[in-house]
Short mmCIF file of C-alpha atoms in Angstrom, two decimals:
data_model
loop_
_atom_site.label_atom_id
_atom_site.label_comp_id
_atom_site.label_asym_id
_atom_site.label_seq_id
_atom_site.Cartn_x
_atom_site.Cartn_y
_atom_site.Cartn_z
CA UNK A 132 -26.69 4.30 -11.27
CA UNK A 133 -28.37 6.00 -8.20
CA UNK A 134 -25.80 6.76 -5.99
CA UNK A 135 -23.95 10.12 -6.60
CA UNK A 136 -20.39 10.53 -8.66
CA UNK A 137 -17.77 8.72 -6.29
CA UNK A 138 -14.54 11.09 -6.45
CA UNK A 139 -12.18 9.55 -9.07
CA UNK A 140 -9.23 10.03 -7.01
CA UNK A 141 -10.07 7.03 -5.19
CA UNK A 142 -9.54 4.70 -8.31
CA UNK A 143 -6.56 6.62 -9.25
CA UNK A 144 -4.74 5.43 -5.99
CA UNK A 145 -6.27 2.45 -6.12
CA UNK A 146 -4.67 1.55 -9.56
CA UNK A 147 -1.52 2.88 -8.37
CA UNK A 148 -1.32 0.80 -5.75
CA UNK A 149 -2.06 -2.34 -8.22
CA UNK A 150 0.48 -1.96 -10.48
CA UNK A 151 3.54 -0.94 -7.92
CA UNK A 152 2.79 -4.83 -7.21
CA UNK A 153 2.78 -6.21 -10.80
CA UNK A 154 6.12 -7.80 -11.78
CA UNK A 155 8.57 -5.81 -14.26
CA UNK A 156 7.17 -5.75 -18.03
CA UNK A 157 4.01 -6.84 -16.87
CA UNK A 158 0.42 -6.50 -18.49
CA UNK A 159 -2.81 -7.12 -16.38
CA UNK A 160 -6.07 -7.31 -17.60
CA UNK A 161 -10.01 -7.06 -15.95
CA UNK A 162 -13.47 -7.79 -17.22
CA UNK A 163 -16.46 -7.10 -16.23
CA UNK A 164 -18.75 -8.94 -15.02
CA UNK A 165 -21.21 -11.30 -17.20
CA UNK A 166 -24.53 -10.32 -17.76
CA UNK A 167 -26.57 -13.66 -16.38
CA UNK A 168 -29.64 -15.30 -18.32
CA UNK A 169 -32.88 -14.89 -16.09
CA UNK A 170 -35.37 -16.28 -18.59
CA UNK A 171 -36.53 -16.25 -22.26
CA UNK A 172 -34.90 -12.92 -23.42
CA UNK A 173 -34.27 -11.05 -20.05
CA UNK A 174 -31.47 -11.02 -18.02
CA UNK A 175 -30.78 -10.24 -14.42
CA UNK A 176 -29.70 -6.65 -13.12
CA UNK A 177 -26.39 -6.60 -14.01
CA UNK A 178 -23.73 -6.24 -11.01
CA UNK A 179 -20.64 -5.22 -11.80
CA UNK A 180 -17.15 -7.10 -10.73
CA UNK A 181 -16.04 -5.96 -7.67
CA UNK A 182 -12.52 -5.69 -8.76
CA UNK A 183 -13.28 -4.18 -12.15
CA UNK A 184 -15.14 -1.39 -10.37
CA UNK A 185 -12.37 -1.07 -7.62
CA UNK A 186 -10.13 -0.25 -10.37
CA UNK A 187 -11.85 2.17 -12.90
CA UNK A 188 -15.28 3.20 -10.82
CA UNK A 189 -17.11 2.23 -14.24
CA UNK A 190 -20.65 0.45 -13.57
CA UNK A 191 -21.21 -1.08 -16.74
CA UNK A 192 -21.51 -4.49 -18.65
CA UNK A 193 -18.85 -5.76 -21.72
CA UNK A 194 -16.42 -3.24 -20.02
CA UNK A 195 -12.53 -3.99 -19.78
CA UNK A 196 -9.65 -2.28 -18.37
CA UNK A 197 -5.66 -3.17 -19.56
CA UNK A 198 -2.76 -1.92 -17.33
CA UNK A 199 0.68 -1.98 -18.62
CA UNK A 200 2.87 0.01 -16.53
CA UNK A 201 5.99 -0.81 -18.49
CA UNK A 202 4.05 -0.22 -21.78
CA UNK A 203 6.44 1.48 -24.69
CA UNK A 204 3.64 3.03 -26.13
CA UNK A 205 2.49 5.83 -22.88
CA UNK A 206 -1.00 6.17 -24.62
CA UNK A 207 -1.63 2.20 -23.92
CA UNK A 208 -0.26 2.77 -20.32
CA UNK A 209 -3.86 2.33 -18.85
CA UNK A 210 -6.39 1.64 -21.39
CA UNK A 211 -10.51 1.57 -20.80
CA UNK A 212 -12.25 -0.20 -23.37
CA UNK A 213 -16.52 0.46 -23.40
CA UNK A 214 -19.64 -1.11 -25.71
CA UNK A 215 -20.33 1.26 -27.82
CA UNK A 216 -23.62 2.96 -27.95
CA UNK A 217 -26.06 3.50 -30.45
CA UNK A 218 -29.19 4.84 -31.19
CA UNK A 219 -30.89 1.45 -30.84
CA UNK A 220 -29.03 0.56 -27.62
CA UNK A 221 -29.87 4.15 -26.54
CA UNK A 222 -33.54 3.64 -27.27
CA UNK A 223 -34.19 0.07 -26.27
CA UNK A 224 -31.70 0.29 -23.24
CA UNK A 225 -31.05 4.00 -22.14
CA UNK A 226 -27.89 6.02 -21.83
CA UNK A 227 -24.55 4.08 -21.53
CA UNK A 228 -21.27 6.07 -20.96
CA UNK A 229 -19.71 8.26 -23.20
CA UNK A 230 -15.97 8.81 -23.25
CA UNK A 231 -15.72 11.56 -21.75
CA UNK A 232 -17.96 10.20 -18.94
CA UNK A 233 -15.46 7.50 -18.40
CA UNK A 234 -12.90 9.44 -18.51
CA UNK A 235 -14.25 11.98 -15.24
CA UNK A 236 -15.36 8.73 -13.71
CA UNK A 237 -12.46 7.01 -13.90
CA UNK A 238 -9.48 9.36 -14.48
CA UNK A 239 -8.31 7.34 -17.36
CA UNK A 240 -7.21 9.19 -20.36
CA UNK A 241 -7.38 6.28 -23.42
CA UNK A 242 -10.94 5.26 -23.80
CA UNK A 243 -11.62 3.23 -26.57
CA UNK A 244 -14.74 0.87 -27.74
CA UNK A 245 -14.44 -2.56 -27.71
CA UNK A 246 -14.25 -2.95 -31.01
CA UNK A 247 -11.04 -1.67 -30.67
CA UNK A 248 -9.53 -4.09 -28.12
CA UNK A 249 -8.05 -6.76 -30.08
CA UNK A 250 -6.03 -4.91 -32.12
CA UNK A 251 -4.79 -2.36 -29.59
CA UNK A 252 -4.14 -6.00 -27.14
CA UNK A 253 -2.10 -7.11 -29.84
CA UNK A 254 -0.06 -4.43 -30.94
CA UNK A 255 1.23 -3.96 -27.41
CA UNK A 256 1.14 -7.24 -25.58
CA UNK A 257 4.08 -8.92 -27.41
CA UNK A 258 6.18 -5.72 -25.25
CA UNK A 259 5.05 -7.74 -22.20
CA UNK A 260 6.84 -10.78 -20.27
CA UNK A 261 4.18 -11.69 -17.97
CA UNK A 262 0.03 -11.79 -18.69
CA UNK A 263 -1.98 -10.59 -15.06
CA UNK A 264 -5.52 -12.66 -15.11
CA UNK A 265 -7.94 -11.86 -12.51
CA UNK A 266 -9.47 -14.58 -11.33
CA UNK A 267 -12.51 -15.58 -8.25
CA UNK A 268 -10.33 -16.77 -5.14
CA UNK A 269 -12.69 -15.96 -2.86
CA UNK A 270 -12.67 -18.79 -0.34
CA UNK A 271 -16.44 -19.15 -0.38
CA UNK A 272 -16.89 -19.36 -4.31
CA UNK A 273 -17.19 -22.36 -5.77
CA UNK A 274 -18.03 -21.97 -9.83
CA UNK A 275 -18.68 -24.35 -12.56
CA UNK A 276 -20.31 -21.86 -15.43
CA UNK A 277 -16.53 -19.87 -16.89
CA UNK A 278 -16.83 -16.81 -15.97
CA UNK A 279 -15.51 -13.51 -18.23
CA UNK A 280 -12.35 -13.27 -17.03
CA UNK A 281 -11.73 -17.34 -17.25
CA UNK A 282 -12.77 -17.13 -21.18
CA UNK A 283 -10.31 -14.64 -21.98
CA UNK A 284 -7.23 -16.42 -20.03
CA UNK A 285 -8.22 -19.53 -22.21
CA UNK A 286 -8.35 -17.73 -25.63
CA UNK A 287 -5.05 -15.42 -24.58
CA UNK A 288 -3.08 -18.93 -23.78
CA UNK A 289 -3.69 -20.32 -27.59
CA UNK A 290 -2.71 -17.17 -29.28
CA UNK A 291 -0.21 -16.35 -26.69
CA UNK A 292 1.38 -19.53 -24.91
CA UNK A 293 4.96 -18.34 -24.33
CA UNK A 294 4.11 -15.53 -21.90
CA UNK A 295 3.88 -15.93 -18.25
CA UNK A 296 0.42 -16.02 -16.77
CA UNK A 297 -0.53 -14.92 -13.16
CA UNK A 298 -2.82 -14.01 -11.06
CA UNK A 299 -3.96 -10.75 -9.92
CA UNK A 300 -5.80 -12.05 -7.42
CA UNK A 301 -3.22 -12.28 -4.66
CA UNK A 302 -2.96 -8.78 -5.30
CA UNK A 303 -6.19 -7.50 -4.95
CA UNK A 304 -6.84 -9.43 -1.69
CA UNK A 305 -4.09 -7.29 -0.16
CA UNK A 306 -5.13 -4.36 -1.48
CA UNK A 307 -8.89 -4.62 -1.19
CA UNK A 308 -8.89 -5.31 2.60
CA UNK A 309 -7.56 -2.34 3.91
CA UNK A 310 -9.90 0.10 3.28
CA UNK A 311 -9.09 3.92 1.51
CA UNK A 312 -10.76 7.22 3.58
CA UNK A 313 -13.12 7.34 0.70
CA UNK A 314 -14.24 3.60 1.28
CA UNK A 315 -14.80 4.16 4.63
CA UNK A 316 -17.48 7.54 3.42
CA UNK A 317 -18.77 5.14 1.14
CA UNK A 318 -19.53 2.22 3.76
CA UNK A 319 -20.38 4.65 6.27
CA UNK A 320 -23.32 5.91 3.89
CA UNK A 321 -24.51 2.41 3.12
CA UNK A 322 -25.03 1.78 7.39
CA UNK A 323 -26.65 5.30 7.48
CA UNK A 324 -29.35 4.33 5.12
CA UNK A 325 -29.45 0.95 6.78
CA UNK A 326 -30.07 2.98 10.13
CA UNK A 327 -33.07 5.16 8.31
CA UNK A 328 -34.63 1.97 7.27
CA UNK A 329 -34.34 -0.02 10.45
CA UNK A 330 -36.02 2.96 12.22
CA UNK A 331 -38.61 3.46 9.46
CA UNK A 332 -39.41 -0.36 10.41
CA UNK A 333 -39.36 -0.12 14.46
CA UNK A 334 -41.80 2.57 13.98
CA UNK A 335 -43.95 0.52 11.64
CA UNK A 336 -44.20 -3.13 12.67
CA UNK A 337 -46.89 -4.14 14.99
CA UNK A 338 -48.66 -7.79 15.75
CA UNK A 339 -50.42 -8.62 12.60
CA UNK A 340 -48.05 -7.55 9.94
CA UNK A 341 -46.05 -9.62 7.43
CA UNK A 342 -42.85 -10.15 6.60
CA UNK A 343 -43.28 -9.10 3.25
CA UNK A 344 -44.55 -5.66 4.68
CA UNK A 345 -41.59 -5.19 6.38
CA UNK A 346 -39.04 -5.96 3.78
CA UNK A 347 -41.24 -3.29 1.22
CA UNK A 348 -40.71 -0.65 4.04
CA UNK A 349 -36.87 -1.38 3.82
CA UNK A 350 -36.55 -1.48 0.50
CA UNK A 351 -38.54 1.72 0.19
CA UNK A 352 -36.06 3.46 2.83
CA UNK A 353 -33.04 2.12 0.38
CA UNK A 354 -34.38 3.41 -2.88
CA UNK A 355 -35.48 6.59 -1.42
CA UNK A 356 -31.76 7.45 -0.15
CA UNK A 357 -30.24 6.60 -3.77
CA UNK A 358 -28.98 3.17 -2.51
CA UNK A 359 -28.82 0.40 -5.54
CA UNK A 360 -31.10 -1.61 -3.09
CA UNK A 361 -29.96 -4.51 -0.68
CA UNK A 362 -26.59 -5.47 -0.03
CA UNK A 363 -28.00 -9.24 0.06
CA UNK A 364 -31.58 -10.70 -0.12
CA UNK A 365 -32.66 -9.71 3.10
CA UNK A 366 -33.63 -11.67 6.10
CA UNK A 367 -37.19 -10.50 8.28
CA UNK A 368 -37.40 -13.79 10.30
CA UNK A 369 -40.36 -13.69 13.30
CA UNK A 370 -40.66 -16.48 15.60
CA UNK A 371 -39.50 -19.93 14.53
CA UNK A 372 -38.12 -18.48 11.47
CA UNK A 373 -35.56 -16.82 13.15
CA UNK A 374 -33.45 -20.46 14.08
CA UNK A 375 -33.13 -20.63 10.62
CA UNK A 376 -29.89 -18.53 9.54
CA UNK A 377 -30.19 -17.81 5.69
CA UNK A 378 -34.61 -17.57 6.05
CA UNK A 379 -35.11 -15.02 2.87
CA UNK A 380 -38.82 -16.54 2.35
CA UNK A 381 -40.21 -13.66 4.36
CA UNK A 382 -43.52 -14.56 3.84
CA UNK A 383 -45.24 -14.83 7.81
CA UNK A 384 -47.10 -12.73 9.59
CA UNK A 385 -45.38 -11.56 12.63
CA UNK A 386 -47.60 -12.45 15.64
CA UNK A 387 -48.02 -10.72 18.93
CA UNK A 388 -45.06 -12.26 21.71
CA UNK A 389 -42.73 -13.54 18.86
CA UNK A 390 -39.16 -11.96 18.27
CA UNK A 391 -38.53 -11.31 14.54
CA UNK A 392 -34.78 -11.23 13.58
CA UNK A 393 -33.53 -8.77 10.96
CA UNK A 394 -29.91 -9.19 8.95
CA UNK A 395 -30.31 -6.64 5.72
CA UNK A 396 -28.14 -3.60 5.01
CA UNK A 397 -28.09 -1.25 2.29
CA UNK A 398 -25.50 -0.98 -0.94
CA UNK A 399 -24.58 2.35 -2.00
CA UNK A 400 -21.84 2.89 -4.44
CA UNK A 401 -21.28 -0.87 -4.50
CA UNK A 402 -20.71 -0.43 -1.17
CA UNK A 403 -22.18 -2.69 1.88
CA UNK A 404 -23.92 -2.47 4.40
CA UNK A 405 -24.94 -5.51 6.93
CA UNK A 406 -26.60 -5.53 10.13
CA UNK A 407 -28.67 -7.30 12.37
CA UNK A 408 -31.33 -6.72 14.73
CA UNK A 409 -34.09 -8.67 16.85
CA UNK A 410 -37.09 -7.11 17.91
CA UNK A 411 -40.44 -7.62 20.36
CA UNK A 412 -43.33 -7.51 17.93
CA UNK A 413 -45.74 -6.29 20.54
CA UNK A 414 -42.80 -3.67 21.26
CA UNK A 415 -42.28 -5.40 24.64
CA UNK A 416 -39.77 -8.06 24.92
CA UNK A 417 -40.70 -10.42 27.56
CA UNK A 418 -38.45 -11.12 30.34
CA UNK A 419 -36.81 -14.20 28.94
CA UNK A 420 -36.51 -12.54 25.67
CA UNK A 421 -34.98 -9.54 27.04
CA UNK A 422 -32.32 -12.27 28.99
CA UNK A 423 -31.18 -13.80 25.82
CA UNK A 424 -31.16 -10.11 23.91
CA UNK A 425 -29.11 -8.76 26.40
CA UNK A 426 -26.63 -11.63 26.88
CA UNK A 427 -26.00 -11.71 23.04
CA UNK A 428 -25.74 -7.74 23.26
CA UNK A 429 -23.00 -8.17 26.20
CA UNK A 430 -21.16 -11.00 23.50
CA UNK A 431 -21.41 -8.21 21.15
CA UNK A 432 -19.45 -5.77 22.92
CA UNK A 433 -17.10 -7.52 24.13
CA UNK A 434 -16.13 -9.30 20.68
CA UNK A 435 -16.11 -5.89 19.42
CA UNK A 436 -13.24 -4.99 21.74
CA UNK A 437 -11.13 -7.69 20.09
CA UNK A 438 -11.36 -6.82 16.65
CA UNK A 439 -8.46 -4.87 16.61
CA UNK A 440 -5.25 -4.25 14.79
CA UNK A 441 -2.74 -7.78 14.88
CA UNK A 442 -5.88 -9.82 16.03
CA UNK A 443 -5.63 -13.56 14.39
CA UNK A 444 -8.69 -15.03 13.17
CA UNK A 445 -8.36 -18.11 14.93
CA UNK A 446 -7.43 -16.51 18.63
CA UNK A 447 -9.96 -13.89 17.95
CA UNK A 448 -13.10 -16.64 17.48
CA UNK A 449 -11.75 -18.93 20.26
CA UNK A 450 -12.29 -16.43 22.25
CA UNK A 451 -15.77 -14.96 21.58
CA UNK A 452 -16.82 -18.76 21.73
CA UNK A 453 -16.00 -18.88 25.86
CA UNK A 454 -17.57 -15.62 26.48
CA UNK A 455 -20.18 -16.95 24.64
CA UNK A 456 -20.15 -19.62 26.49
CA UNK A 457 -20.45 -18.17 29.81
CA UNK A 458 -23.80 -16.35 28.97
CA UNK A 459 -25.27 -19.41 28.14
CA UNK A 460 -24.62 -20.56 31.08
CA UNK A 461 -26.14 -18.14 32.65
CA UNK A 462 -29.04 -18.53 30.68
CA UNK A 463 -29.34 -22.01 32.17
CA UNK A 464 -28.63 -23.57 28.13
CA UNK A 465 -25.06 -24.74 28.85
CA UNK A 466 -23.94 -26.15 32.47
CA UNK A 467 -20.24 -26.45 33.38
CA UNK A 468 -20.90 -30.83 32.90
CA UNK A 469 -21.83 -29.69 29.10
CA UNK A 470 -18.01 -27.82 28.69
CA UNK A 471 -16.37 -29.64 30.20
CA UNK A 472 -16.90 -33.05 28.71
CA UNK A 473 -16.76 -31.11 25.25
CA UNK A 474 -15.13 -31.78 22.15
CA UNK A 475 -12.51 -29.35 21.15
CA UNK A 476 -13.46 -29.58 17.25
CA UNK A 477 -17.21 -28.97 18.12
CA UNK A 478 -17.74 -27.13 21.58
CA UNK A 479 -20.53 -26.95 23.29
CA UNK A 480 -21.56 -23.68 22.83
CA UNK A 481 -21.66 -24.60 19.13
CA UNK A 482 -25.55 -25.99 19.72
CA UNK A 483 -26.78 -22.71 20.14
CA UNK A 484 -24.50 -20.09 17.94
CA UNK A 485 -23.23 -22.29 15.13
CA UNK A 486 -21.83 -19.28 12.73
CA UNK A 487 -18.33 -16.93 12.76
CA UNK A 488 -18.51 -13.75 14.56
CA UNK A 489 -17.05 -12.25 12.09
CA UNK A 490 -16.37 -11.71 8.71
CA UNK A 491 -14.26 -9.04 6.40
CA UNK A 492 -16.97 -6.18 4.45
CA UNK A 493 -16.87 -3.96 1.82
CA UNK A 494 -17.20 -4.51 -2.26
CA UNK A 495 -18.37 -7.39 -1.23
CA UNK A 496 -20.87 -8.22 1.83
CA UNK A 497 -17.94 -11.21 2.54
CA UNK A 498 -15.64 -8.98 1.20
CA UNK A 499 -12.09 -10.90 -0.48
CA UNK A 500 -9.36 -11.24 2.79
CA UNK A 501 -7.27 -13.74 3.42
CA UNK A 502 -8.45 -15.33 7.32
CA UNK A 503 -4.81 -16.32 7.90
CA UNK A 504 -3.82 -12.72 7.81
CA UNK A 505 -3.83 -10.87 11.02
CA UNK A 506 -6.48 -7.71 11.11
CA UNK A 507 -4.86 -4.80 10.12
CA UNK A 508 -5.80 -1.08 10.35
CA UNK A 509 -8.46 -0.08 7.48
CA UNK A 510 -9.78 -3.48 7.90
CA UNK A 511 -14.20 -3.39 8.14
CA UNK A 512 -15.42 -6.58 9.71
CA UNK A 513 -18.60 -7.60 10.69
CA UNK A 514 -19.60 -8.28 14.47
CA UNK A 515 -22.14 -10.53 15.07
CA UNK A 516 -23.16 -13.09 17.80
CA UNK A 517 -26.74 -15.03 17.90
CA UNK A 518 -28.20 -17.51 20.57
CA UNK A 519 -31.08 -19.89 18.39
CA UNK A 520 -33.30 -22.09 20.61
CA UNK A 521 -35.32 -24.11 18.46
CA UNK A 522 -37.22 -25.14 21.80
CA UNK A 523 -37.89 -21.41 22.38
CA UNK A 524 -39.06 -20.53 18.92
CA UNK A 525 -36.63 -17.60 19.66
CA UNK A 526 -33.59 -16.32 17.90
CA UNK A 527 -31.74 -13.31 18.29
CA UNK A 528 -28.80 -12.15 15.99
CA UNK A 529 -27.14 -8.35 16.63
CA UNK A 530 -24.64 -7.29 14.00
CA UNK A 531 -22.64 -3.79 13.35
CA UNK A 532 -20.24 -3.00 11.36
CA UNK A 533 -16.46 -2.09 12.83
CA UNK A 534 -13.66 -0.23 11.24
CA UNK A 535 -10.20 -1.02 12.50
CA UNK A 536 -8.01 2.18 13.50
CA UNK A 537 -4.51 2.58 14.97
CA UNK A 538 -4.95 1.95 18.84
CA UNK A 539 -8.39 0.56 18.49
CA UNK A 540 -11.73 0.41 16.56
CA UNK A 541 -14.82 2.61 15.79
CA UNK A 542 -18.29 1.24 15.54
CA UNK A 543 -19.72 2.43 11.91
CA UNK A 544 -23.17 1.94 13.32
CA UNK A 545 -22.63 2.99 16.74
CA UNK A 546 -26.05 5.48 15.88
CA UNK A 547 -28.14 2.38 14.98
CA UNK A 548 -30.19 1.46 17.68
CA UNK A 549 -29.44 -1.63 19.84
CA UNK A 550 -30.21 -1.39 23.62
CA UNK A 551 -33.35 -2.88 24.46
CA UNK A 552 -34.71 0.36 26.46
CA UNK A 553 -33.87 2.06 23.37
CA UNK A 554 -35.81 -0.26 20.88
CA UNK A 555 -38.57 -0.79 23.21
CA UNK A 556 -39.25 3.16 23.46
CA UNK A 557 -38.94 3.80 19.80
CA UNK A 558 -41.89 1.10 18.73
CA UNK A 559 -44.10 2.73 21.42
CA UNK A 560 -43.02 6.54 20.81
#
């Protein structure tokens, strides 16, 4: 890994927290993650499961933790299982933890290899009523390849059918959402790289350059500041590009008078970053430009008011979509005929911001939340009105990051550039 040691003590509490939710004489269990096939004999970089790591702070493949609060046996209370190194692994694929390195990282005291698991699963999960599975119920995941943690519930219900299965997953999304003091550190390192990088590239783009070119200058920025590299394949969209919302191509060159739209953000500690930005490629926006930036800026701030503690999802949107509204009024895209013959399900101002405002960030850049759950304090969401006109060529997206505290809300990126003034001067400093 790149980033620095992340203090134990958060996956202590964070495992505590877990199993005061398990029922009595209860046994969970977490993989992690798969590695994935990229071609002929290589794989992809391996990304750990953002539960697994929530729980133990271990960053490694073939890894599994067992919790068994309730466990007769107090050595098999919390048990780490690892791959055991060698000195092949060790020469063909470099260092891999040793015990006692799990141990510090984690703060659990039984480390074992995996060769070990079976038997030690066996000799203590008979002692157990109920069998914890985690499982993906992330709203936006759809899978069809079984993933880790789907293999072992399949094997676990043949050898052990009479126990009680269920999920950890409505645990975790309680849990996860509300964000620790040393999740916040974490997050709030991942936007400060972010911010590095996104004034590394104000400084460097010009007309002429490419997309490409600017993407190399923010990855450079990320690796440089120990980050594992982008939170998400990043988006450096310049004129027309920028209507389309998931552009990753990045392959243009940025001409004199276009806009370019940028949506990356840094991961440190698997930890996310994600923000968005739309700048004047000649370092001048023109005048029409500079309408639209500054009437999705003034959506921006005023959705960011509403993100607050006991905001519901629902309420919250509804109502970024009139102020929205009004500015595109103003910007002569909307007229009152337009809203008011409108249909509820698809309003009008749909045409020209067709995405959330929001969405829940942290282990994950659409972190696990439920969106029936009101916001509560610790939650980080996402803030981020566009306007697209495909007529325009023109599309401008600003995004920060917002932490929700009691009595109101802090801006994690509240140092990242955004006004105009301020972007303008920077790319002609």
């Amino acid at each position: 890994m790149k980033y620095l040691p992340v203090n134990q003590q958060l996956f202590l509490y964070n495992r505590k927290n877990f199993v005061s939710k398990l029922k009595p004489s209860s046994i969970a269990i977490f993989n992690a993650n798969d590695e994935f096939p990229r071609s002929g004999d290589q794989t992809f970089v391996f990304k750990q499961n953002a539960d697994f790591f929530y729980l133990t702070g271990i960053d490694q493949e073939q890894s599994i933790l067992i919790l068994f609060p309730d466990c007769p046996n107090t050595l098999y209370k919390e048990v780490l299982f690892l791959r055991q190194t060698s000195e092949h692994i060790a020469v063909w694929e470099g260092h891999k933890y040793t015990k006692e390195e799990a141990k510090q990282a984690s703060g659990i005291e039984s480390v074992f290899w995996l060769s070990e698991f079976d038997a030690i699963l066996h000799s203590i999960i008979n002692y157990a009523e109920n069998i914890y599975i985690n499982t993906n119920e992330n709203d936006r995941f759809s899978f069809e390849v079984p993933y880790r943690d789907l293999r072992m519930l399949d094997k676990l219900r043949v050898k052990y059918p009479l126990h009680h299965y269920q999920r950890s997953a409505p645990i975790m999304r309680d849990l996860r959402v509300i964000k620790s003091a040393i999740e916040i550190e974490l997050t709030q390192k991942a936007c400060a790289i972010t911010r590095d990088a996104f004034i590394r590239t104000l400084k460097f783009v010009k007309p002429g350059v490419a997309e490409y070119e600017i993407e190399a200058e923010v990855t450079h920025e990320f690796l440089r500041q120990r980050a594992t590299g982008h939170a998400y394949t990043p988006i450096i969209a310049s004129g027309k590009n920028a209507i389309v919302l998931h552009y990753i191509e990045n392959n243009q060159v940025c001409n004199d008078g276009d806009v370019i739209l940028f949506d990356f953000g840094a991961e440190y500690a698997n930890y996310n970053a994600d923000m968005s930005r739309s700048i004047p490629v000649s370092g001048r926006f023109t005048k029409r430009q500079r309408d639209v930036y500054d009437a999705v800026l003034k959506v921006m701030r005023e959705a960011t008011k509403l993100i607050v503690d006991g905001a519901v999802w629902n309420d919250y949107h509804d109502e970024v979509g009139k102020i929205m509204t009004s500015e595109l009024i103003s910007l002569g895209l909307l007229d009152k005929h337009d809203v008011e013959k409108q249909d509820p399900k698809m309003p009008a101002y749909k045409k020209y911001f067709m995405h959330g405002t929001s969405h829940h960030l942290g282990l994950d850049v659409h972190d696990f939340a439920s969106r029936y759950k009101p916001f509560e304090v610790g939650n980080i969401l996402t803030c981020e009105p566009g306007i697209y006109i495909p007529q325009e060529n023109l599309g401008i997206r600003l995004e920060n990051n917002i932490l929700i505290t009691k009595g109101g809300n802090i801006d994690l990126m509240a140092d990242i550039p955004i006004d105009g003034d301020e972007i303008e001067s920077i790319m002609n400093s």
